[in-house]
XYZ file of C-alpha atoms in Angstrom:
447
model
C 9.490 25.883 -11.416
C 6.086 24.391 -11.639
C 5.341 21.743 -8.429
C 3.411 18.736 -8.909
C -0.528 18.534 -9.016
C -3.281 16.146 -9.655
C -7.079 17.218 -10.440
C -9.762 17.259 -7.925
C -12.224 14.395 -7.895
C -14.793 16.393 -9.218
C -12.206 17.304 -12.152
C -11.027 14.110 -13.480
C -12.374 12.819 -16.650
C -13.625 9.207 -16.447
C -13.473 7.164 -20.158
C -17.195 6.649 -20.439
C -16.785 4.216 -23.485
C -14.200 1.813 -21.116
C -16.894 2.291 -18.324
C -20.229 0.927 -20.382
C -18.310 -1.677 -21.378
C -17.298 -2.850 -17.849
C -20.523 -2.379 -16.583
C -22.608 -4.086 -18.931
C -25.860 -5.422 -17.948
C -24.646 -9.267 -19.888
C -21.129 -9.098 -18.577
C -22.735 -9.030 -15.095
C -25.152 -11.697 -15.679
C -22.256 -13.512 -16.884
C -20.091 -12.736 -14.338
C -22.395 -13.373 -11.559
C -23.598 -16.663 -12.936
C -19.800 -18.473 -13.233
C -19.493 -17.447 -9.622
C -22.171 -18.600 -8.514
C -21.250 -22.141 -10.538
C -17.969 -21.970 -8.187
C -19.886 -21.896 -5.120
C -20.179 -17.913 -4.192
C -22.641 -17.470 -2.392
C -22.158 -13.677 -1.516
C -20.401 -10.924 -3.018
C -18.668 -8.907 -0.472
C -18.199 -4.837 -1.563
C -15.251 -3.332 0.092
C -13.714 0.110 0.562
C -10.826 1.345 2.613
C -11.735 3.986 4.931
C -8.771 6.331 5.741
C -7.782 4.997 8.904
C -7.378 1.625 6.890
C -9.962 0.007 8.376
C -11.949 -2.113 5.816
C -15.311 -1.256 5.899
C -17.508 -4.017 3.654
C -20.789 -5.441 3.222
C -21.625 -8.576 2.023
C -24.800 -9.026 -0.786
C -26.358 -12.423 -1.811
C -25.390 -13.312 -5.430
C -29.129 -14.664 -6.019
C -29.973 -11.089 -5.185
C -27.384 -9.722 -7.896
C -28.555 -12.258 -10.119
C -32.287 -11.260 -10.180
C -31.188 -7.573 -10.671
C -27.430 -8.088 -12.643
C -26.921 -4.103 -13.161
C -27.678 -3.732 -9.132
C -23.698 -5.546 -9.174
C -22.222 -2.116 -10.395
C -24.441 0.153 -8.677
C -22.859 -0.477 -5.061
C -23.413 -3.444 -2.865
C -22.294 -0.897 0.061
C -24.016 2.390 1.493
C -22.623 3.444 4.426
C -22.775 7.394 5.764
C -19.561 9.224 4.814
C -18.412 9.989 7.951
C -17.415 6.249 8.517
C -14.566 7.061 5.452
C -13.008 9.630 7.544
C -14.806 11.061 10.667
C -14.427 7.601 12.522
C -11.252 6.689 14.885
C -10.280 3.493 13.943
C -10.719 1.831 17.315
C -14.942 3.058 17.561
C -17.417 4.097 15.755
C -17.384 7.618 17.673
C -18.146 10.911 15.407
C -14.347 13.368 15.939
C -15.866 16.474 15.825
C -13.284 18.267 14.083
C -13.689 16.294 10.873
C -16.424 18.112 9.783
C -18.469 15.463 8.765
C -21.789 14.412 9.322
C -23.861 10.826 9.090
C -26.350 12.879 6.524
C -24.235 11.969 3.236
C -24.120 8.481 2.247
C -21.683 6.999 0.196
C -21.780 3.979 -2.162
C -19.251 1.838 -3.945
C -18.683 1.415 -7.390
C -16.589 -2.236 -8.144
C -13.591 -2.319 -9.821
C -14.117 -5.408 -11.244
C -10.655 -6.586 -11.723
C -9.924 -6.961 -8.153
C -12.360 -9.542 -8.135
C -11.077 -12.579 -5.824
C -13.140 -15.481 -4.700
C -11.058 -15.875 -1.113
C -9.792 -19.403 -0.635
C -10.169 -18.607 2.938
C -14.042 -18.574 2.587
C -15.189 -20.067 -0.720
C -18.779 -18.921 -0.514
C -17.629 -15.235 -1.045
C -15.808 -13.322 -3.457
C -14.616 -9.840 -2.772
C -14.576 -6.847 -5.236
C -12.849 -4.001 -4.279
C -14.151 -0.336 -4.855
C -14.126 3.438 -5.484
C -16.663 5.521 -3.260
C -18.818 7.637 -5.062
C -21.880 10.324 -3.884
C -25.220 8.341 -3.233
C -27.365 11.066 -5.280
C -25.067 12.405 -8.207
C -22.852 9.265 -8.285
C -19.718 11.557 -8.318
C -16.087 10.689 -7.082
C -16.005 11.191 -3.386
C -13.019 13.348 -2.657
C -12.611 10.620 0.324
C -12.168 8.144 -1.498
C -8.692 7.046 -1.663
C -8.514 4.640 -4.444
C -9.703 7.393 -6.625
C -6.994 9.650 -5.132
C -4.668 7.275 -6.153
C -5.928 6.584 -9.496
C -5.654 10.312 -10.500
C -1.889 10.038 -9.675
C -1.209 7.588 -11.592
C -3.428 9.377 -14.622
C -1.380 12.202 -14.149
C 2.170 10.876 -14.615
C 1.091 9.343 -17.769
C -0.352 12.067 -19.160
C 1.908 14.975 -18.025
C 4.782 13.319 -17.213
C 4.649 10.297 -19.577
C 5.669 7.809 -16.821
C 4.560 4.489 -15.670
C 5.281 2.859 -12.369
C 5.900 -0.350 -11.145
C 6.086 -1.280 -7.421
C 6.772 -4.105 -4.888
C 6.016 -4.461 -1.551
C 7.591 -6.236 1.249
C 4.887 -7.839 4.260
C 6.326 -8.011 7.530
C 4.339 -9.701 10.643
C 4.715 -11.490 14.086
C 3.126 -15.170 14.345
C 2.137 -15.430 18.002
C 0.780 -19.082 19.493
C -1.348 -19.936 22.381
C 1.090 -20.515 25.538
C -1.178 -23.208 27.149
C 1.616 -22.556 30.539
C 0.441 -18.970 31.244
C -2.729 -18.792 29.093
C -1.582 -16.327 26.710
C -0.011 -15.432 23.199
C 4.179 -16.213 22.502
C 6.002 -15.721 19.346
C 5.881 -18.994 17.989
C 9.935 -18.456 17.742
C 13.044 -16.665 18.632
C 14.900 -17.036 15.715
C 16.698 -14.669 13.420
C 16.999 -13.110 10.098
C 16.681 -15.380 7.459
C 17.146 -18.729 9.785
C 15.843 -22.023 8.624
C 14.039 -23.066 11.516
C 11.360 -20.625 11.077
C 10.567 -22.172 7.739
C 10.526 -25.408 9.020
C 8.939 -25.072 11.965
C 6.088 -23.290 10.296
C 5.555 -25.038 7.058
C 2.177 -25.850 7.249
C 0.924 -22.572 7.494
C 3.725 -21.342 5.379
C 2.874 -23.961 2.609
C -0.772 -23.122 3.159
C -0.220 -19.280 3.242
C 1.191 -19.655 -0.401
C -1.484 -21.949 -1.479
C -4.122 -19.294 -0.613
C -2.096 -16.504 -1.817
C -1.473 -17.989 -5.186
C -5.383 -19.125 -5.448
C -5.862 -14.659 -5.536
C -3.184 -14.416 -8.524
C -1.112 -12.458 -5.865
C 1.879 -13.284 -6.895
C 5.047 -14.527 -4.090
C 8.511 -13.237 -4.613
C 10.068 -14.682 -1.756
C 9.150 -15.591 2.288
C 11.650 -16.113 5.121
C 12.306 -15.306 9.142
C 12.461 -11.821 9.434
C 14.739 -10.203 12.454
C 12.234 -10.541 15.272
C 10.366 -13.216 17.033
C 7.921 -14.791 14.979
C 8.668 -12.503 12.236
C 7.928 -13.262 8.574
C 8.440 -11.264 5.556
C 6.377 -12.353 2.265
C 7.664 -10.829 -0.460
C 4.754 -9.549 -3.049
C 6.070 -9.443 -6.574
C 6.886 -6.462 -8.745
C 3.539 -5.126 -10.340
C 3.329 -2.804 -13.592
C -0.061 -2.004 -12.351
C 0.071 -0.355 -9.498
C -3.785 -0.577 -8.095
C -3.406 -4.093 -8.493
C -0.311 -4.101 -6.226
C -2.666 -2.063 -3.645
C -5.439 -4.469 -4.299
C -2.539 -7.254 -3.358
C -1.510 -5.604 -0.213
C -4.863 -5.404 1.182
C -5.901 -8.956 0.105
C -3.003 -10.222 1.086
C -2.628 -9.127 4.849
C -6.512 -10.188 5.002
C -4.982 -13.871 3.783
C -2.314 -14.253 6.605
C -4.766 -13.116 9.163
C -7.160 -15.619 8.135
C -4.296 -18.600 7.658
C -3.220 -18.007 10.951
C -6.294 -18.661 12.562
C -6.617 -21.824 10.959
C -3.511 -23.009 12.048
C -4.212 -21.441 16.231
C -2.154 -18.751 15.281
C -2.146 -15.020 15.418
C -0.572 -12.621 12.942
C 0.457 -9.401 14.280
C 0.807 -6.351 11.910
C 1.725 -4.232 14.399
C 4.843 -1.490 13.949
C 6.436 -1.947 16.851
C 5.687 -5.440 19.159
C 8.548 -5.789 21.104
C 10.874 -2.689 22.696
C 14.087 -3.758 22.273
C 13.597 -6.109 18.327
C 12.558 -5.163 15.286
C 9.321 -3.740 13.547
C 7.041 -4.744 11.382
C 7.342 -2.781 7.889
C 5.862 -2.373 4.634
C 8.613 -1.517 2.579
C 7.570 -0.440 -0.401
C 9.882 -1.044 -3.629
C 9.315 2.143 -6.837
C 10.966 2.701 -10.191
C 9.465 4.171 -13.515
C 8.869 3.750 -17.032
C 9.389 6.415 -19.921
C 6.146 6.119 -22.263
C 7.009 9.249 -24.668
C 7.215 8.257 -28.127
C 10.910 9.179 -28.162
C 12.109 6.918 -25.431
C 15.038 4.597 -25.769
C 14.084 1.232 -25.378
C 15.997 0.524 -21.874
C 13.684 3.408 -20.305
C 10.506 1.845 -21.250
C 11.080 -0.879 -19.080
C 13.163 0.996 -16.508
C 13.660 4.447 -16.619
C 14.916 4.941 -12.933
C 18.494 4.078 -14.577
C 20.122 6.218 -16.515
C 21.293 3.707 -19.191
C 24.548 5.612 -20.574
C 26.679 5.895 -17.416
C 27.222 2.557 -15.058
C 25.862 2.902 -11.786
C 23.894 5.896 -12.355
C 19.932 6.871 -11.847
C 18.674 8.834 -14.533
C 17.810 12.636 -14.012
C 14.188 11.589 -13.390
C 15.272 9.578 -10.867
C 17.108 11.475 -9.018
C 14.908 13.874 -8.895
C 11.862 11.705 -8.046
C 14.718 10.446 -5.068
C 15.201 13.495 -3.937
C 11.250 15.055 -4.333
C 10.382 12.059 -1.672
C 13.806 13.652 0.423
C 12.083 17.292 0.053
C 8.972 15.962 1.624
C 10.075 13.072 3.739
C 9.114 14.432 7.516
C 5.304 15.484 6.505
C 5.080 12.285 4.037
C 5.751 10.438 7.459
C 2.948 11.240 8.425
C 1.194 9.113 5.737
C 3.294 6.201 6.034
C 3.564 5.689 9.331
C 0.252 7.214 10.546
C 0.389 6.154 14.181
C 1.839 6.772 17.437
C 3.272 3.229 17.595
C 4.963 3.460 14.123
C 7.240 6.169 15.205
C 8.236 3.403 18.038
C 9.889 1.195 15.076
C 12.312 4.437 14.106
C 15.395 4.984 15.433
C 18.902 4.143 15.032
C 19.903 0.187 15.101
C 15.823 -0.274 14.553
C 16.715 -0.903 10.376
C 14.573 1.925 9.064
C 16.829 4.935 9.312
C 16.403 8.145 11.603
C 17.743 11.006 9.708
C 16.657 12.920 6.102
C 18.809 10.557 3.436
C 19.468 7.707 0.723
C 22.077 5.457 -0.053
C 22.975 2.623 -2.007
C 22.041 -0.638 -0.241
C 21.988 0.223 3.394
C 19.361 -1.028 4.925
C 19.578 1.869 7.840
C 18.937 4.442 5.234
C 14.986 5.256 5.005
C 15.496 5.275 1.008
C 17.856 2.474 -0.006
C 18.328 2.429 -3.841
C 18.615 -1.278 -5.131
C 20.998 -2.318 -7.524
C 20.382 -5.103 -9.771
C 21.942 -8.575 -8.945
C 25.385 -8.933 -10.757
C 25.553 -5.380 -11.817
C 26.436 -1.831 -10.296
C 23.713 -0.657 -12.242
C 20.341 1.455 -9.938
C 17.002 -1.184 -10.600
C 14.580 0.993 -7.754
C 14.600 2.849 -4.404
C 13.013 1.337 -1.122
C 10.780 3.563 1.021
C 11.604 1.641 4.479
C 9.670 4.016 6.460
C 5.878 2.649 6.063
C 4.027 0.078 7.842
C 0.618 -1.694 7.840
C -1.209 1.159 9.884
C -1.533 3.290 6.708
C -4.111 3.438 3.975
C -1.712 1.681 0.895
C -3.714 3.769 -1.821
C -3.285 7.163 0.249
C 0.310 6.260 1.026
C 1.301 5.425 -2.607
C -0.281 8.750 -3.766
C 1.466 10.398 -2.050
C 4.737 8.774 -2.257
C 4.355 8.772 -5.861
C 3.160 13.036 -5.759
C 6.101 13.921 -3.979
C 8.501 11.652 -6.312
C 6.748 13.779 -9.324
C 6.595 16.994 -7.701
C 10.664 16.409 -6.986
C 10.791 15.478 -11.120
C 8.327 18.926 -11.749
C 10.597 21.199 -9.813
C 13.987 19.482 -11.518
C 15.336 18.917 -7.655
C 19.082 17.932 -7.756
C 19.912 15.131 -5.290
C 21.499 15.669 -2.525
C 24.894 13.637 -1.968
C 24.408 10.358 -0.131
C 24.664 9.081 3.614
C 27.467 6.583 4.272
C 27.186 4.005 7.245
C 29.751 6.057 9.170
C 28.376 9.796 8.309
C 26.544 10.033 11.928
C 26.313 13.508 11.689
C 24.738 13.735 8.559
C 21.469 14.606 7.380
C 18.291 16.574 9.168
C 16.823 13.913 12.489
C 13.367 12.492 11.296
C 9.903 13.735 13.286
C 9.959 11.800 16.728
C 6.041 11.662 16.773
C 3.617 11.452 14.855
C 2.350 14.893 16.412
C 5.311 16.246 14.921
C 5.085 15.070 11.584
C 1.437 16.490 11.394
C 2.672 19.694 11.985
C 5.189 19.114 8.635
C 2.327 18.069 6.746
C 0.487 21.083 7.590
C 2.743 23.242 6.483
C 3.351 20.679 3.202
C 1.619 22.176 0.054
C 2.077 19.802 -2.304
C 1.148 17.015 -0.246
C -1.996 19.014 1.072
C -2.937 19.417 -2.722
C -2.486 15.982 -3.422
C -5.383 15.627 -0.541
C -7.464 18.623 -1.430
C -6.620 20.958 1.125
């Protein structure tokens, strides 16, 4: 059977008609000038490099305002080895990526990720897709576009929309004026009061700020560590946006925190012998073919005609993530601390396998609140470290290259089946050398 692929940056059709309209010489001016009427001062241009470092530069909006096209044609130019020849801790050239600081990249705005950031009135952030400096093609680099072509492709060839959720985990630490350092600012647990209490302000404020983006708050409580929070991000039919969220979001506690002489710590893996810190990341599907039943074009993960059942897409999707789970860790958890957060007792899972509401399986499927009935599957094996738009391309590829190929689930992993199911990759090392090997996923990427 045929395996899942998406076309190459330089393949994929752009709607030229939907682009003139967004980049409109009036809508600019008029864009530009209500901003500047709130108070923005400067427009910042963002892109996520690969190492998810945000790499952004910030233009004066009287500039943009003497020149209004200049707003679409890239605030940011920055050599293309920054996107992906960088480590993320220096700005020291790794030889074996092959690049060089001759190309330059710039960065075309998506203009609906516009924000002004509560955190810093005078600017407003637009988020980006990287594009050659001379021919103003798609940079194969660029992994917003990557993830956009996904998404393109399930609609067109597999007629399927998704909608995801994310859950936010981090440590608040606070200055320990006895020893001079950093503490959790608790030692509570899992879903304990106190926490909430005993950080209200910045929880209160945290919401404020978050709500002043239009990112929208499901829920926030104590997570299992100390210090620990989990903000819920709601449910989002448009899956860039829910990227856009993520990235604006963790940008938002960072900056609340040290406001209120706090630090937030995204970390995986903080303490040795507590829990991590986790992006879980929450997936089910809609059915856009003209013959769908009405149930699947809001959910299609269920399969409507048997209780408690996922669909044949779904499983399938389930068990394409399953299929490609060790070399996809390498995505997800892109760092040698992640791989410190996995293990058994650590609330991720260890082994290849899914269940039904176990939250030590790495892919829990969710069922809806006063039903037995399948609402989504939970990827628990992802954390802050990795790129959101690389990671949900490729999540999303190997769900549709496991629907492409027809793949029949495998059974399920009960809480006392400790012999069950193939260990997970101790190391990131070791996951690289799955991914290697990974076709699909390499294809998704362009190798």
């Amino acid at each position: 059977m045929a395996s899942f692929t998406v076309p190459s940056a330089s393949d994929f059709q752009v709607d030229e008609t939907t682009l003139a309209a967004q980049t409109s010489t009036s809508t600019a001016l008029t864009l530009l000038t209500a901003l500047k009427a709130a108070g923005v001062r400067f427009v910042r241009y963002t892109a996520i490099d690969v190492s998810n470092s945000s790499r952004a530069k910030a233009v004066p909006i009287d500039r943009l305002l003497a020149n209004p096209q200049q707003f679409y044609d890239g605030g940011l130019s920055i050599a293309e080895v920054c996107f992906a020849g960088l480590p993320s801790y220096a700005d020291h050239l790794v030889p074996e990526s092959n690049l060089s600081s001759a190309r330059v990249l710039t960065v075309r705005p998506d203009i609906s990720s516009l924000r002004i950031l509560p955190y810093n009135p005078s600017t407003a952030v637009v988020l980006g897709t990287l594009h050659d400096q001379r021919t103003g093609a798609p940079s194969p680099l660029c992994t917003r576009h990557l993830l956009r072509r996904v998404l393109q492709t399930a609609e067109t060839d597999f007629s399927l929309s998704f909608t995801i959720g994310a859950e936010l985990e981090f440590c608040l630490f606070a200055h320990d004026e006895t020893d001079k350092d950093y503490s959790p600012v608790d030692y509570s647990t899992y879903g304990n009061s106190h926490t909430l209490d005993a950080q209200s302000s910045f929880i209160d404020d945290l919401y404020n700020q978050l709500q002043g983006q239009s990112i929208d708050v499901e829920q926030i409580h104590a997570e299992s560590a100390p210090g620990q929070v989990e903000v819920v991000l709601g449910k989002q039919d448009d899956v860039m946006r829910l990227a856009d969220n993520i990235v604006l979001a963790r940008a938002t506690v960072a900056a609340v925190a040290r406001k209120h002489e706090l630090r937030a710590i995204f970390l995986p893996k903080v303490f040795d012998d507590q829990a991590g810190n986790g992006l879980h990341i929450h997936m089910s599907f809609r059915d856009l073919s003209p013959g769908a039943r009405l149930e699947d074009r809001y959910n299609a993960f269920r399969r409507a005609s048997v209780l408690g059942a996922m669909s044949h897409k779904g499983s399938s999707f389930l068990e394409g993530i399953l299929d490609h789970l060790p070399a996809l860790l390498s995505l997800t958890l892109p760092s040698t601390n992640s791989f410190r957060r996995v293990g058994p007792g650590c609330w991720t899972g260890h082994k290849v396998g899914w269940s039904v509401e176990d939250k030590e399986s790495p892919l829990r499927v969710c069922i809806k609140a006063g039903t037995d009935e399948p609402s989504n599957v939970e990827l628990k094996l992802s954390d802050s470290t990795a790129n959101i738009y690389l990671e949900l391309a490729a999540i999303l590829s190997v769900g549709l290259d496991g629907i492409a190929r027809q793949l029949q689930l495998r059974p399920r992993v009960g809480p006392d089946d400790t012999d069950s199911g193939e260990p997970l990759p101790n190391s990131l090392e070791e996951s690289l050398v799955y991914l290697k090997k990974d076709r699909a996923l390499m294809g998704v990427m362009g190798k």
